């Protein structure tokens, strides 16, 4: 009764979990990590096919990150960055991140970085900055924000409002008023019979234009998007989607926020998802792989124009009254700096490009399986959508828990993946080898046959 399993059930609330089910099933207790593998309390080895939560980009035993954290802990374990205080790692990280992140125009990078501890906080910050910016430029009524159905931006009140997943709103009294959700650019699910992908993109762009007109461009402050939707099911948009969306936004003076919390730092096979999908953001949020998940840290990066407005507004009001106790934590900054150094030295983007075809082609080879509706993905993120009927594309009723059953079959073969309502998600550490990808693929193929 005093076992960790019993105490977990007795005392620990698990996020994003069916709480009643947890009381009967108990936790999967993870003991330690070894490269891209985790080892549970019973000694079972599991390849982490989701890199934890899309974040453990360098696996689980990167000694350089441990050393970077230890050095900084010993030197100065904490300092705040309110009211002019700063530390070397924070300054170095801000310098490096702003230089590497794409800005609003070709060849331009970001101007300033503002730090927090999670993707949700980074997106909350971005939302507040949209309002602050529009106050500064004399258009305070530009308050509404357009996000997209199936987008995921986090779980705090503002970020969960931006999130376009109904279960994140239900009975939490969300979304907040003023957050609008546009159509998800998923051709397989949202395309109409007879529509081409180009026609689908045309329609989404027209819908966006119509939404802006109906609401009034003078009331809309920003559009936020993940370059590739992650949690919503690894939705890779049509190539023309973002450049065309961005044309519409520019015409109406609406800021573009790129949520790079998953896509940033190589996940798509480019350093930034924005680069891969033609986004020129006014603000960019990042977290997760920023520190390879070894320390919680996130950043909201802003363009020169956004920063100039922030400066003017803070001067008018006497203060920029936003920020977190742990924003710019020196240990997080030191770990992030070392993470970026490792990405550079090992040319992580090239590694992703080299091994990604093994995952993407291997999954596409499963496309004819009777349970598989669509295989989609880019770089080292992918989804396999399960259908009850390939022709009608009908999903399985939630009560049948087919993706959960499949994920459990795969887990028995030594691979940990995340089952969503309608399929499986893949997001292994960026350091994954082709041999490990083969193990994942073999487990998925066997699991599919067992589920049939
Ligand atoms: N944005 C995206 C695209 C995410 O995938 C996530 C988390 O999965 C978040 C924001 C929220 O990040 P966090 O869970 O660190 O608050």
Coordinates of C-alpha atoms in Angstrom, one line a residue, residues 19-372:
X19 CA -8.4 10.7 -13.5
X20 CA -10.8 7.9 -12.7
X21 CA -9.0 5.6 -15.1
X22 CA -5.7 6.5 -13.5
X23 CA -7.0 5.2 -10.2
X24 CA -7.6 1.8 -11.6
X25 CA -4.5 1.7 -13.9
X26 CA -1.9 3.5 -11.9
X27 CA 1.2 5.2 -13.3
X28 CA 3.8 4.1 -15.7
X29 CA 6.7 4.6 -13.4
X30 CA 9.9 5.8 -15.2
X31 CA 13.1 5.2 -13.4
X32 CA 15.9 6.5 -15.7
X33 CA 17.0 7.5 -19.2
X34 CA 19.7 6.1 -21.5
X35 CA 20.1 8.0 -24.8
X36 CA 16.7 7.9 -26.6
X37 CA 15.5 5.1 -24.3
X38 CA 13.8 5.3 -21.0
X39 CA 13.7 2.5 -18.4
X40 CA 10.7 1.9 -16.3
X41 CA 10.7 0.8 -12.6
X42 CA 10.5 -2.8 -13.6
X43 CA 13.5 -2.6 -15.9
X44 CA 11.7 -2.5 -19.2
X45 CA 13.5 -0.5 -21.9
X46 CA 11.3 1.8 -24.1
X47 CA 12.4 3.9 -27.0
X48 CA 10.8 7.4 -26.3
X49 CA 9.0 7.9 -29.6
X50 CA 7.6 11.2 -28.4
X51 CA 10.8 12.7 -26.8
X52 CA 8.8 13.0 -23.6
X53 CA 6.4 15.7 -24.7
X54 CA 8.0 16.7 -28.1
X55 CA 10.8 18.2 -26.1
X56 CA 13.7 15.9 -25.0
X57 CA 15.4 16.6 -28.3
X58 CA 18.8 15.3 -27.2
X59 CA 17.6 12.2 -25.4
X60 CA 18.0 11.5 -21.7
X61 CA 21.7 11.3 -21.0
X62 CA 23.5 14.4 -22.3
X63 CA 26.3 15.0 -19.8
X64 CA 27.1 18.4 -21.3
X65 CA 23.7 19.7 -20.2
X66 CA 24.1 18.3 -16.7
X67 CA 27.5 19.9 -16.5
X68 CA 26.2 23.3 -17.8
X69 CA 23.4 23.2 -15.2
X70 CA 25.8 22.2 -12.4
X71 CA 28.3 24.9 -13.2
X72 CA 25.6 27.6 -13.2
X73 CA 24.0 26.2 -10.1
X74 CA 27.3 26.5 -8.3
X75 CA 28.1 30.0 -9.6
X76 CA 24.7 31.6 -9.2
X77 CA 21.6 29.4 -8.9
X78 CA 19.1 32.2 -9.3
X79 CA 18.8 35.8 -10.2
X80 CA 15.7 37.7 -11.3
X81 CA 15.8 40.0 -14.3
X82 CA 13.3 42.6 -13.1
X83 CA 14.4 46.2 -12.9
X84 CA 17.6 46.1 -14.9
X85 CA 19.3 43.0 -13.4
X86 CA 20.9 40.6 -15.7
X87 CA 23.4 37.7 -15.9
X88 CA 25.8 36.5 -18.5
X89 CA 23.9 33.4 -19.6
X90 CA 20.7 35.4 -20.1
X91 CA 22.5 38.1 -22.1
X92 CA 24.3 35.4 -24.3
X93 CA 21.1 33.5 -24.9
X94 CA 19.1 36.6 -25.8
X95 CA 21.9 37.6 -28.2
X96 CA 22.0 34.2 -29.9
X97 CA 18.3 33.5 -30.1
X98 CA 17.4 36.9 -31.6
X99 CA 20.1 36.6 -34.2
X100 CA 19.0 33.1 -35.3
X101 CA 15.2 33.6 -35.3
X102 CA 13.5 34.8 -38.5
X103 CA 11.9 38.3 -38.3
X104 CA 9.1 39.9 -40.3
X105 CA 11.1 40.5 -43.5
X106 CA 13.5 38.4 -45.6
X107 CA 17.0 38.6 -44.2
X108 CA 15.7 40.2 -40.9
X109 CA 16.0 38.5 -37.5
X110 CA 14.2 39.2 -34.3
X111 CA 15.1 42.2 -32.1
X112 CA 14.5 41.2 -28.5
X113 CA 13.9 38.1 -26.3
X114 CA 11.7 38.0 -23.2
X115 CA 12.0 34.8 -21.1
X116 CA 9.6 32.6 -19.2
X117 CA 9.4 29.0 -18.2
X118 CA 6.8 27.3 -20.4
X119 CA 5.3 27.5 -23.8
X120 CA 2.0 28.5 -22.3
X121 CA 3.6 31.5 -20.6
X122 CA 5.4 32.5 -23.8
X123 CA 2.1 32.5 -25.6
X124 CA 0.3 34.4 -22.8
X125 CA 3.1 36.9 -23.0
X126 CA 2.7 37.2 -26.8
X127 CA -1.1 37.8 -26.4
X128 CA -0.5 40.5 -23.9
X129 CA 2.1 42.1 -26.2
X130 CA -0.3 42.1 -29.0
X131 CA -2.6 44.3 -26.9
X132 CA 0.2 46.4 -25.5
X133 CA 1.6 47.0 -29.1
X134 CA -1.8 48.1 -30.4
X135 CA -2.3 50.4 -27.5
X136 CA 1.1 51.9 -28.2
X137 CA 0.4 52.5 -31.9
X138 CA -3.0 54.1 -31.1
X139 CA -5.3 51.2 -32.1
X140 CA -6.3 49.8 -28.8
X141 CA -9.5 48.3 -30.3
X142 CA -7.4 45.8 -32.2
X143 CA -7.8 43.1 -29.5
X144 CA -9.2 40.0 -31.1
X145 CA -6.8 37.2 -31.9
X146 CA -7.3 34.6 -34.6
X147 CA -6.1 31.1 -33.8
X148 CA -7.1 27.9 -35.6
X149 CA -9.2 24.8 -34.8
X150 CA -6.9 22.0 -33.7
X151 CA -4.1 24.3 -32.9
X152 CA -2.4 23.8 -29.5
X153 CA -0.8 26.7 -27.7
X154 CA -0.9 25.6 -24.1
X155 CA -3.1 25.4 -21.1
X156 CA -3.1 28.6 -19.1
X157 CA -6.2 30.7 -19.5
X158 CA -5.0 32.7 -22.5
X159 CA -3.0 29.9 -24.1
X160 CA -5.9 27.4 -23.7
X161 CA -8.2 30.0 -25.3
X162 CA -5.9 30.1 -28.3
X163 CA -5.8 26.3 -28.4
X164 CA -8.5 25.1 -30.8
X165 CA -9.3 21.7 -29.2
X166 CA -12.8 21.6 -27.6
X167 CA -11.8 19.4 -24.7
X168 CA -9.4 22.1 -23.6
X169 CA -12.3 24.6 -23.3
X170 CA -15.1 22.4 -22.1
X171 CA -16.3 23.2 -18.5
X172 CA -13.3 25.6 -18.0
X173 CA -15.4 28.5 -19.3
X174 CA -13.1 29.0 -22.3
X175 CA -12.2 30.3 -24.7
X176 CA -11.9 33.9 -23.5
X177 CA -14.1 36.3 -25.6
X178 CA -12.2 37.8 -28.5
X179 CA -10.4 34.6 -29.5
X180 CA -11.5 33.4 -32.9
X181 CA -10.7 30.0 -34.5
X182 CA -10.2 29.6 -38.2
X183 CA -10.3 26.3 -40.1
X184 CA -7.5 23.8 -39.7
X185 CA -5.5 23.5 -42.9
X186 CA -5.8 19.7 -43.0
X187 CA -6.7 18.7 -46.5
X188 CA -7.5 15.1 -45.7
X189 CA -10.2 16.0 -43.2
X190 CA -11.2 19.5 -44.2
X191 CA -10.9 19.3 -48.0
X192 CA -14.3 19.0 -49.8
X193 CA -15.1 16.3 -52.4
X194 CA -13.5 17.2 -55.7
X195 CA -11.5 20.0 -54.2
X196 CA -7.8 20.1 -55.1
X197 CA -5.2 21.1 -52.5
X198 CA -4.7 24.4 -54.3
X199 CA -8.5 25.0 -54.3
X200 CA -8.6 24.1 -50.6
X201 CA -5.9 26.7 -49.9
X202 CA -7.8 29.3 -51.9
X203 CA -10.9 28.5 -49.8
X204 CA -9.1 28.9 -46.5
X205 CA -7.6 32.2 -47.5
X206 CA -11.1 33.4 -48.7
X207 CA -12.6 32.3 -45.4
X208 CA -9.9 34.1 -43.4
X209 CA -10.5 37.3 -45.5
X210 CA -14.3 36.9 -44.9
X211 CA -13.8 36.4 -41.1
X212 CA -11.7 39.5 -40.9
X213 CA -14.3 41.5 -42.8
X214 CA -17.2 40.2 -40.7
X215 CA -15.4 41.0 -37.4
X216 CA -13.8 44.2 -38.7
X217 CA -10.1 44.4 -39.4
X218 CA -9.9 47.3 -37.0
X219 CA -10.8 44.8 -34.2
X220 CA -8.2 42.1 -35.0
X221 CA -4.7 42.3 -33.5
X222 CA -3.0 39.1 -34.4
X223 CA -3.0 35.6 -35.9
X224 CA -1.2 32.8 -34.1
X225 CA -0.2 29.5 -35.6
X226 CA 2.1 26.6 -35.2
X227 CA 4.0 26.1 -38.5
X228 CA 3.0 22.4 -38.3
X229 CA 0.3 21.7 -35.7
X230 CA 1.7 19.2 -33.2
X231 CA -0.8 18.1 -30.6
X232 CA -3.7 18.6 -33.0
X233 CA -2.3 15.8 -35.1
X234 CA 0.8 16.8 -36.9
X235 CA -1.0 18.8 -39.6
X236 CA 1.4 19.8 -42.3
X237 CA -0.2 22.8 -44.2
X238 CA -0.3 23.1 -48.0
X239 CA 2.9 24.9 -49.2
X240 CA 1.1 28.0 -50.3
X241 CA -1.0 28.3 -47.1
X242 CA 1.2 30.5 -44.9
X243 CA 2.5 32.9 -47.5
X244 CA -1.0 33.6 -48.7
X245 CA -2.4 33.9 -45.1
X246 CA 0.4 36.3 -44.3
X247 CA -0.5 38.5 -47.4
X248 CA -4.0 38.8 -46.0
X249 CA -2.7 39.7 -42.5
X250 CA -0.3 42.3 -43.7
X251 CA -3.0 44.0 -45.7
X252 CA -5.1 44.3 -42.6
X253 CA -2.3 45.3 -40.1
X254 CA -2.6 42.0 -38.2
X255 CA 0.5 40.7 -36.5
X256 CA 1.7 37.1 -37.2
X257 CA 2.8 35.1 -34.2
X258 CA 4.6 31.9 -35.0
X259 CA 4.3 29.3 -32.2
X260 CA 7.6 27.4 -32.6
X261 CA 7.3 25.6 -29.3
X262 CA 7.4 22.2 -31.1
X263 CA 8.8 23.2 -34.5
X264 CA 11.7 25.3 -33.3
X265 CA 15.3 23.9 -33.3
X266 CA 15.1 21.4 -36.1
X267 CA 12.0 19.3 -35.6
X268 CA 10.8 19.9 -39.2
X269 CA 14.2 19.5 -40.8
X270 CA 14.8 23.2 -40.8
X271 CA 16.0 25.2 -37.8
X272 CA 12.6 26.9 -37.6
X273 CA 9.2 25.8 -38.9
X274 CA 8.7 29.3 -40.1
X275 CA 11.6 28.9 -42.5
X276 CA 10.2 25.7 -43.8
X277 CA 6.6 27.0 -44.3
X278 CA 7.1 30.6 -45.5
X279 CA 6.2 32.5 -42.3
X280 CA 7.8 35.9 -41.5
X281 CA 6.6 36.4 -37.9
X282 CA 6.3 39.6 -36.0
X283 CA 6.6 37.5 -32.8
X284 CA 7.9 34.0 -32.3
X285 CA 7.5 31.8 -29.2
X286 CA 9.7 28.9 -28.4
X287 CA 10.3 26.4 -25.5
X288 CA 10.8 22.6 -25.3
X289 CA 13.9 21.9 -27.5
X290 CA 15.3 25.3 -26.5
X291 CA 16.8 23.6 -23.5
X292 CA 16.3 20.0 -24.8
X293 CA 13.8 19.9 -21.8
X294 CA 16.6 19.6 -19.3
X295 CA 15.3 22.8 -17.6
X296 CA 12.0 24.7 -18.1
X297 CA 12.6 27.8 -20.2
X298 CA 10.7 29.5 -23.0
X299 CA 11.1 32.8 -24.9
X300 CA 8.9 35.3 -26.7
X301 CA 10.9 36.9 -29.4
X302 CA 9.7 40.2 -30.9
X303 CA 10.6 42.2 -34.0
X304 CA 12.1 45.7 -33.9
X305 CA 8.8 47.3 -34.7
X306 CA 7.0 45.5 -31.8
X307 CA 9.8 46.3 -29.4
X308 CA 9.8 50.0 -30.3
X309 CA 6.1 50.1 -29.5
X310 CA 6.7 48.3 -26.2
X311 CA 9.4 50.8 -25.3
X312 CA 7.2 53.8 -26.1
X313 CA 4.3 52.3 -24.1
X314 CA 6.5 51.5 -21.1
X315 CA 7.8 55.0 -21.2
X316 CA 4.3 56.4 -21.3
X317 CA 3.1 54.2 -18.4
X318 CA 6.3 54.4 -16.4
X319 CA 7.0 50.7 -16.5
X320 CA 6.7 47.5 -18.6
X321 CA 4.6 45.8 -16.1
X322 CA 4.9 42.1 -17.1
X323 CA 7.2 39.3 -16.2
X324 CA 7.8 36.2 -14.1
X325 CA 9.9 35.5 -11.0
X326 CA 11.7 32.7 -13.0
X327 CA 11.8 34.5 -16.4
X328 CA 15.5 34.6 -17.4
X329 CA 16.5 32.0 -14.9
X330 CA 20.3 31.8 -15.2
X331 CA 20.4 28.0 -14.9
X332 CA 17.8 27.6 -17.7
X333 CA 19.7 30.1 -19.8
X334 CA 23.0 28.2 -19.3
X335 CA 21.4 24.9 -20.2
X336 CA 19.7 26.5 -23.3
X337 CA 23.0 28.0 -24.4
X338 CA 24.8 24.6 -24.1
X339 CA 21.8 23.0 -26.0
X340 CA 22.2 25.5 -28.9
X341 CA 26.0 24.9 -28.9
X342 CA 25.3 21.1 -29.2
X343 CA 22.8 21.7 -32.1
X344 CA 25.4 23.7 -33.9
X345 CA 28.4 21.5 -33.3
X346 CA 26.5 18.3 -34.3
X347 CA 24.6 20.0 -37.1
X348 CA 21.4 18.7 -35.7
X349 CA 19.3 20.0 -38.6
X350 CA 21.4 18.0 -41.1
X351 CA 21.0 14.9 -38.9
X352 CA 17.2 15.4 -38.9
X353 CA 17.2 15.7 -42.7
X354 CA 19.3 12.6 -43.0
X355 CA 17.2 10.3 -40.8
X356 CA 13.8 11.8 -41.4
X357 CA 13.1 9.9 -44.7
X358 CA 13.6 6.6 -42.8
X359 CA 10.7 7.6 -40.5
X360 CA 8.5 9.3 -43.0
X361 CA 9.0 6.7 -45.8
X362 CA 8.7 3.8 -43.3
X363 CA 5.4 5.1 -42.0
X364 CA 4.1 5.8 -45.5
X365 CA 4.8 2.1 -46.3
X366 CA 2.0 1.4 -43.8
X367 CA -0.5 3.5 -45.7
X368 CA -2.2 0.5 -47.3
X369 CA -2.9 -1.1 -43.9
X370 CA -6.7 -1.4 -43.5
X371 CA -6.6 0.7 -40.3
X372 CA -4.6 3.5 -41.7

